[in-house]
mmCIF file of C-alpha atoms in Angstrom:
data_model
loop_
_atom_site.group_PDB
_atom_site.id
_atom_site.type_symbol
_atom_site.label_atom_id
_atom_site.label_comp_id
_atom_site.label_asym_id
_atom_site.label_seq_id
_atom_site.Cartn_x
_atom_site.Cartn_y
_atom_site.Cartn_z
ATOM 1 C CA UNK A 15 -11.726 11.675 -5.056
ATOM 2 C CA UNK A 16 -9.222 9.570 -3.273
ATOM 3 C CA UNK A 17 -9.003 8.541 0.453
ATOM 4 C CA UNK A 18 -5.639 8.420 2.211
ATOM 5 C CA UNK A 19 -4.736 7.108 5.641
ATOM 6 C CA UNK A 20 -1.326 7.599 6.934
ATOM 7 C CA UNK A 21 -0.222 5.643 10.072
ATOM 8 C CA UNK A 22 2.257 5.111 12.553
ATOM 9 C CA UNK A 23 2.807 3.296 15.864
ATOM 10 C CA UNK A 24 0.855 5.456 18.422
ATOM 11 C CA UNK A 25 -0.794 3.449 21.285
ATOM 12 C CA UNK A 26 -3.157 0.845 21.161
ATOM 13 C CA UNK A 27 -5.908 2.208 18.979
ATOM 14 C CA UNK A 28 -6.648 4.118 15.761
ATOM 15 C CA UNK A 29 -7.218 7.729 16.468
ATOM 16 C CA UNK A 30 -8.949 10.524 14.564
ATOM 17 C CA UNK A 31 -12.134 10.919 12.325
ATOM 18 C CA UNK A 32 -12.838 11.377 8.819
ATOM 19 C CA UNK A 33 -11.547 14.815 8.049
ATOM 20 C CA UNK A 34 -10.457 17.017 5.335
ATOM 21 C CA UNK A 35 -7.171 18.335 5.172
ATOM 22 C CA UNK A 36 -7.457 22.165 4.867
ATOM 23 C CA UNK A 37 -4.310 22.445 2.656
ATOM 24 C CA UNK A 38 -4.639 19.592 0.306
ATOM 25 C CA UNK A 39 -8.599 19.007 0.447
ATOM 26 C CA UNK A 40 -7.746 15.390 0.731
ATOM 27 C CA UNK A 41 -9.814 13.221 2.782
ATOM 28 C CA UNK A 42 -8.292 11.451 5.921
ATOM 29 C CA UNK A 43 -10.000 8.333 7.083
ATOM 30 C CA UNK A 44 -10.297 6.736 10.414
ATOM 31 C CA UNK A 45 -11.433 3.348 11.503
ATOM 32 C CA UNK A 46 -14.883 4.582 11.691
ATOM 33 C CA UNK A 47 -15.110 5.779 8.274
ATOM 34 C CA UNK A 48 -13.109 3.264 6.442
ATOM 35 C CA UNK A 49 -15.266 0.343 7.797
ATOM 36 C CA UNK A 50 -14.554 -3.285 9.141
ATOM 37 C CA UNK A 51 -11.257 -3.910 7.183
ATOM 38 C CA UNK A 52 -9.431 -1.240 9.281
ATOM 39 C CA UNK A 53 -10.427 -2.920 12.530
ATOM 40 C CA UNK A 54 -7.363 -5.045 12.285
ATOM 41 C CA UNK A 55 -5.084 -1.926 12.424
ATOM 42 C CA UNK A 56 -6.363 -1.036 15.781
ATOM 43 C CA UNK A 57 -5.116 -4.501 17.212
ATOM 44 C CA UNK A 58 -1.513 -3.704 15.547
ATOM 45 C CA UNK A 59 -1.459 -0.376 17.371
ATOM 46 C CA UNK A 60 -1.648 1.885 14.520
ATOM 47 C CA UNK A 61 -2.713 5.664 14.612
ATOM 48 C CA UNK A 62 -3.603 8.173 12.017
ATOM 49 C CA UNK A 63 -1.012 11.022 11.331
ATOM 50 C CA UNK A 64 -1.819 14.015 9.528
ATOM 51 C CA UNK A 65 0.484 15.769 6.936
ATOM 52 C CA UNK A 66 2.719 14.485 4.060
ATOM 53 C CA UNK A 67 5.807 14.759 5.820
ATOM 54 C CA UNK A 68 5.014 12.766 8.982
ATOM 55 C CA UNK A 69 6.367 9.512 7.472
ATOM 56 C CA UNK A 70 9.774 10.873 6.731
ATOM 57 C CA UNK A 71 9.820 12.867 9.930
ATOM 58 C CA UNK A 72 8.947 10.051 12.163
ATOM 59 C CA UNK A 73 11.233 7.682 10.390
ATOM 60 C CA UNK A 74 14.332 9.902 10.839
ATOM 61 C CA UNK A 75 13.408 10.918 14.404
ATOM 62 C CA UNK A 76 13.438 7.155 15.185
ATOM 63 C CA UNK A 77 16.941 6.813 13.730
ATOM 64 C CA UNK A 78 16.320 5.350 10.321
ATOM 65 C CA UNK A 79 18.723 7.156 8.085
ATOM 66 C CA UNK A 80 18.047 9.126 4.959
ATOM 67 C CA UNK A 81 19.765 8.034 1.820
ATOM 68 C CA UNK A 82 21.817 10.598 0.190
ATOM 69 C CA UNK A 83 20.747 11.688 -3.370
ATOM 70 C CA UNK A 84 23.363 9.708 -5.006
ATOM 71 C CA UNK A 85 22.876 6.355 -3.179
ATOM 72 C CA UNK A 86 19.255 6.163 -3.786
ATOM 73 C CA UNK A 87 19.588 4.575 -7.120
ATOM 74 C CA UNK A 88 21.962 1.718 -6.244
ATOM 75 C CA UNK A 89 19.862 1.153 -2.955
ATOM 76 C CA UNK A 90 16.658 0.644 -4.879
ATOM 77 C CA UNK A 91 18.525 -1.387 -7.488
ATOM 78 C CA UNK A 92 19.407 -3.970 -4.848
ATOM 79 C CA UNK A 93 15.904 -3.989 -3.451
ATOM 80 C CA UNK A 94 14.345 -4.491 -6.765
ATOM 81 C CA UNK A 95 16.801 -7.506 -7.530
ATOM 82 C CA UNK A 96 15.627 -9.260 -4.330
ATOM 83 C CA UNK A 97 11.962 -8.523 -4.864
ATOM 84 C CA UNK A 98 12.132 -9.988 -8.367
ATOM 85 C CA UNK A 99 13.887 -13.107 -6.984
ATOM 86 C CA UNK A 100 11.167 -13.510 -4.048
ATOM 87 C CA UNK A 101 8.310 -12.979 -6.221
ATOM 88 C CA UNK A 102 9.287 -14.981 -9.263
ATOM 89 C CA UNK A 103 6.306 -16.990 -10.427
ATOM 90 C CA UNK A 104 3.924 -15.251 -7.679
ATOM 91 C CA UNK A 105 1.769 -13.299 -10.066
ATOM 92 C CA UNK A 106 2.813 -10.145 -8.774
ATOM 93 C CA UNK A 107 4.708 -7.912 -11.301
ATOM 94 C CA UNK A 108 7.843 -5.678 -10.242
ATOM 95 C CA UNK A 109 8.009 -2.422 -12.230
ATOM 96 C CA UNK A 110 10.852 0.129 -11.832
ATOM 97 C CA UNK A 111 10.015 3.983 -12.256
ATOM 98 C CA UNK A 112 13.214 6.042 -11.639
ATOM 99 C CA UNK A 113 13.818 5.580 -8.153
ATOM 100 C CA UNK A 114 10.591 3.999 -7.160
ATOM 101 C CA UNK A 115 9.536 0.162 -7.375
ATOM 102 C CA UNK A 116 5.922 -0.741 -8.035
ATOM 103 C CA UNK A 117 4.520 -4.202 -7.164
ATOM 104 C CA UNK A 118 1.208 -4.904 -8.929
ATOM 105 C CA UNK A 119 -0.876 -7.529 -7.079
ATOM 106 C CA UNK A 120 -3.949 -8.656 -9.165
ATOM 107 C CA UNK A 121 -7.030 -9.021 -7.024
ATOM 108 C CA UNK A 122 -7.882 -12.595 -8.496
ATOM 109 C CA UNK A 123 -4.816 -13.822 -6.330
ATOM 110 C CA UNK A 124 -5.123 -11.436 -3.352
ATOM 111 C CA UNK A 125 -8.823 -11.219 -2.426
ATOM 112 C CA UNK A 126 -12.201 -13.096 -2.973
ATOM 113 C CA UNK A 127 -14.725 -11.356 -5.059
ATOM 114 C CA UNK A 128 -16.081 -8.089 -3.259
ATOM 115 C CA UNK A 129 -14.027 -9.184 -0.090
ATOM 116 C CA UNK A 130 -11.237 -7.245 1.839
ATOM 117 C CA UNK A 131 -9.600 -10.266 3.538
ATOM 118 C CA UNK A 132 -6.315 -11.349 2.106
ATOM 119 C CA UNK A 133 -6.529 -14.788 0.797
ATOM 120 C CA UNK A 134 -4.642 -17.330 2.881
ATOM 121 C CA UNK A 135 -2.856 -18.536 -0.211
ATOM 122 C CA UNK A 136 -1.381 -15.135 -0.684
ATOM 123 C CA UNK A 137 0.330 -15.106 2.694
ATOM 124 C CA UNK A 138 3.440 -16.737 1.639
ATOM 125 C CA UNK A 139 3.892 -14.055 -1.258
ATOM 126 C CA UNK A 140 3.181 -11.166 1.250
ATOM 127 C CA UNK A 141 5.485 -12.745 3.873
ATOM 128 C CA UNK A 142 8.409 -12.710 0.862
ATOM 129 C CA UNK A 143 7.494 -8.881 0.450
ATOM 130 C CA UNK A 144 7.948 -8.204 4.144
ATOM 131 C CA UNK A 145 11.223 -9.986 4.241
ATOM 132 C CA UNK A 146 12.712 -7.448 1.474
ATOM 133 C CA UNK A 147 11.003 -4.523 3.131
ATOM 134 C CA UNK A 148 12.543 -5.184 6.431
ATOM 135 C CA UNK A 149 15.957 -5.609 5.043
ATOM 136 C CA UNK A 150 15.597 -2.515 2.915
ATOM 137 C CA UNK A 151 14.183 -0.144 5.736
ATOM 138 C CA UNK A 152 15.208 3.250 4.114
ATOM 139 C CA UNK A 153 12.084 3.315 1.862
ATOM 140 C CA UNK A 154 8.557 4.537 2.302
ATOM 141 C CA UNK A 155 5.650 2.228 1.415
ATOM 142 C CA UNK A 156 2.584 3.573 -0.294
ATOM 143 C CA UNK A 157 -0.128 1.018 -0.700
ATOM 144 C CA UNK A 158 -2.752 1.803 -3.401
ATOM 145 C CA UNK A 159 -6.147 0.091 -3.870
ATOM 146 C CA UNK A 160 -8.010 0.129 -7.123
ATOM 147 C CA UNK A 161 -11.261 -1.664 -8.461
ATOM 148 C CA UNK A 162 -12.998 -1.969 -11.810
ATOM 149 C CA UNK A 163 -15.905 0.288 -12.618
ATOM 150 C CA UNK A 164 -18.796 -2.294 -11.688
ATOM 151 C CA UNK A 165 -20.781 -0.985 -8.940
ATOM 152 C CA UNK A 166 -21.282 2.345 -7.197
ATOM 153 C CA UNK A 167 -18.354 4.775 -6.894
ATOM 154 C CA UNK A 168 -18.631 5.168 -2.925
ATOM 155 C CA UNK A 169 -18.565 1.210 -2.579
ATOM 156 C CA UNK A 170 -15.603 0.950 -5.109
ATOM 157 C CA UNK A 171 -13.679 3.610 -2.938
ATOM 158 C CA UNK A 172 -14.410 1.913 0.378
ATOM 159 C CA UNK A 173 -13.459 -1.518 -0.858
ATOM 160 C CA UNK A 174 -10.292 -0.520 -2.684
ATOM 161 C CA UNK A 175 -9.382 1.531 0.656
ATOM 162 C CA UNK A 176 -10.141 -1.585 2.758
ATOM 163 C CA UNK A 177 -8.324 -3.854 0.521
ATOM 164 C CA UNK A 178 -5.162 -1.592 0.609
ATOM 165 C CA UNK A 179 -5.353 -1.552 4.400
ATOM 166 C CA UNK A 180 -5.668 -5.259 4.693
ATOM 167 C CA UNK A 181 -2.385 -5.840 2.675
ATOM 168 C CA UNK A 182 -0.624 -2.936 4.638
ATOM 169 C CA UNK A 183 -1.881 -4.463 7.994
ATOM 170 C CA UNK A 184 -0.586 -7.882 6.921
ATOM 171 C CA UNK A 185 2.756 -6.548 6.099
ATOM 172 C CA UNK A 186 2.911 -4.605 9.583
ATOM 173 C CA UNK A 187 2.096 -7.858 11.223
ATOM 174 C CA UNK A 188 5.130 -9.297 10.098
ATOM 175 C CA UNK A 189 7.291 -6.679 11.472
ATOM 176 C CA UNK A 190 7.637 -4.006 8.838
ATOM 177 C CA UNK A 191 7.811 -0.748 10.564
ATOM 178 C CA UNK A 192 4.097 0.764 10.365
ATOM 179 C CA UNK A 193 5.555 4.372 10.263
ATOM 180 C CA UNK A 194 6.567 3.714 6.619
ATOM 181 C CA UNK A 195 2.843 3.124 5.360
ATOM 182 C CA UNK A 196 0.516 5.347 3.719
ATOM 183 C CA UNK A 197 -2.515 3.786 2.148
ATOM 184 C CA UNK A 198 -4.829 5.239 -0.449
ATOM 185 C CA UNK A 199 -8.053 3.948 -1.928
ATOM 186 C CA UNK A 200 -8.526 5.135 -5.701
ATOM 187 C CA UNK A 201 -11.915 3.203 -6.432
ATOM 188 C CA UNK A 202 -12.128 2.847 -10.261
ATOM 189 C CA UNK A 203 -10.525 6.150 -11.215
ATOM 190 C CA UNK A 204 -7.109 4.826 -11.975
ATOM 191 C CA UNK A 205 -7.691 2.059 -14.693
ATOM 192 C CA UNK A 206 -4.890 0.397 -16.677
ATOM 193 C CA UNK A 207 -7.058 -1.583 -18.962
ATOM 194 C CA UNK A 208 -10.701 -1.115 -20.480
ATOM 195 C CA UNK A 209 -13.688 -1.696 -18.171
ATOM 196 C CA UNK A 210 -15.570 -2.629 -21.186
ATOM 197 C CA UNK A 211 -14.048 -6.222 -21.311
ATOM 198 C CA UNK A 212 -13.888 -9.050 -18.158
ATOM 199 C CA UNK A 213 -9.944 -9.128 -19.080
ATOM 200 C CA UNK A 214 -9.630 -5.454 -18.603
ATOM 201 C CA UNK A 215 -11.728 -5.393 -15.364
ATOM 202 C CA UNK A 216 -9.605 -8.174 -13.980
ATOM 203 C CA UNK A 217 -6.540 -6.093 -14.688
ATOM 204 C CA UNK A 218 -8.295 -3.063 -12.917
ATOM 205 C CA UNK A 219 -8.863 -4.911 -9.765
ATOM 206 C CA UNK A 220 -5.508 -4.596 -8.120
ATOM 207 C CA UNK A 221 -3.409 -3.518 -5.046
ATOM 208 C CA UNK A 222 -0.314 -1.713 -5.828
ATOM 209 C CA UNK A 223 2.808 -1.303 -3.482
ATOM 210 C CA UNK A 224 4.871 1.709 -4.114
ATOM 211 C CA UNK A 225 8.366 1.840 -2.715
ATOM 212 C CA UNK A 226 10.121 5.231 -2.655
ATOM 213 C CA UNK A 227 13.718 5.825 -1.252
ATOM 214 C CA UNK A 228 13.857 8.003 1.919
ATOM 215 C CA UNK A 229 16.002 10.694 1.014
#
């Protein structure tokens, strides 16, 4: 089970309701289903899209050029270098996986316990991320929310969704093109450490940003 929201500039409010994609079985969540955390998205003029290729088509249709296959690696190299420089000492890790870049944002620096509002102390870090994302605009941005296994499954999925939405919404408010984003809440289904220890649970509570070249 996971919940994905794909959104783009589309008027003054979020549209759509909680539906299941008949082809993928994936649940698409609107503001009504995602809870209070998505409310800020409406103020940013974000609308729900349906279908995995919508981001790519919207960006190319808006004049954002796709990268030729041979150029993607170098483009992501330069973006990775700038992210590492901007995020040094921030507590956010930068990992490279092929042509993708993953930023791991632990919840202890991003959110208060069981809350979905980004901590004010984390704004400067997200501002740095936004600067790089605006410079390297030929990438799509997937924001993944994760929790530990404490609490019920539905609560964890909803919390992970709202936290990911909060991060995406903040970046959008800093001028990152909202058509680049997709947001997914995974709850506790993708741990990176054992939930049997407090240290492991702390590692599992995180938001990840995955950057992929637009090709």
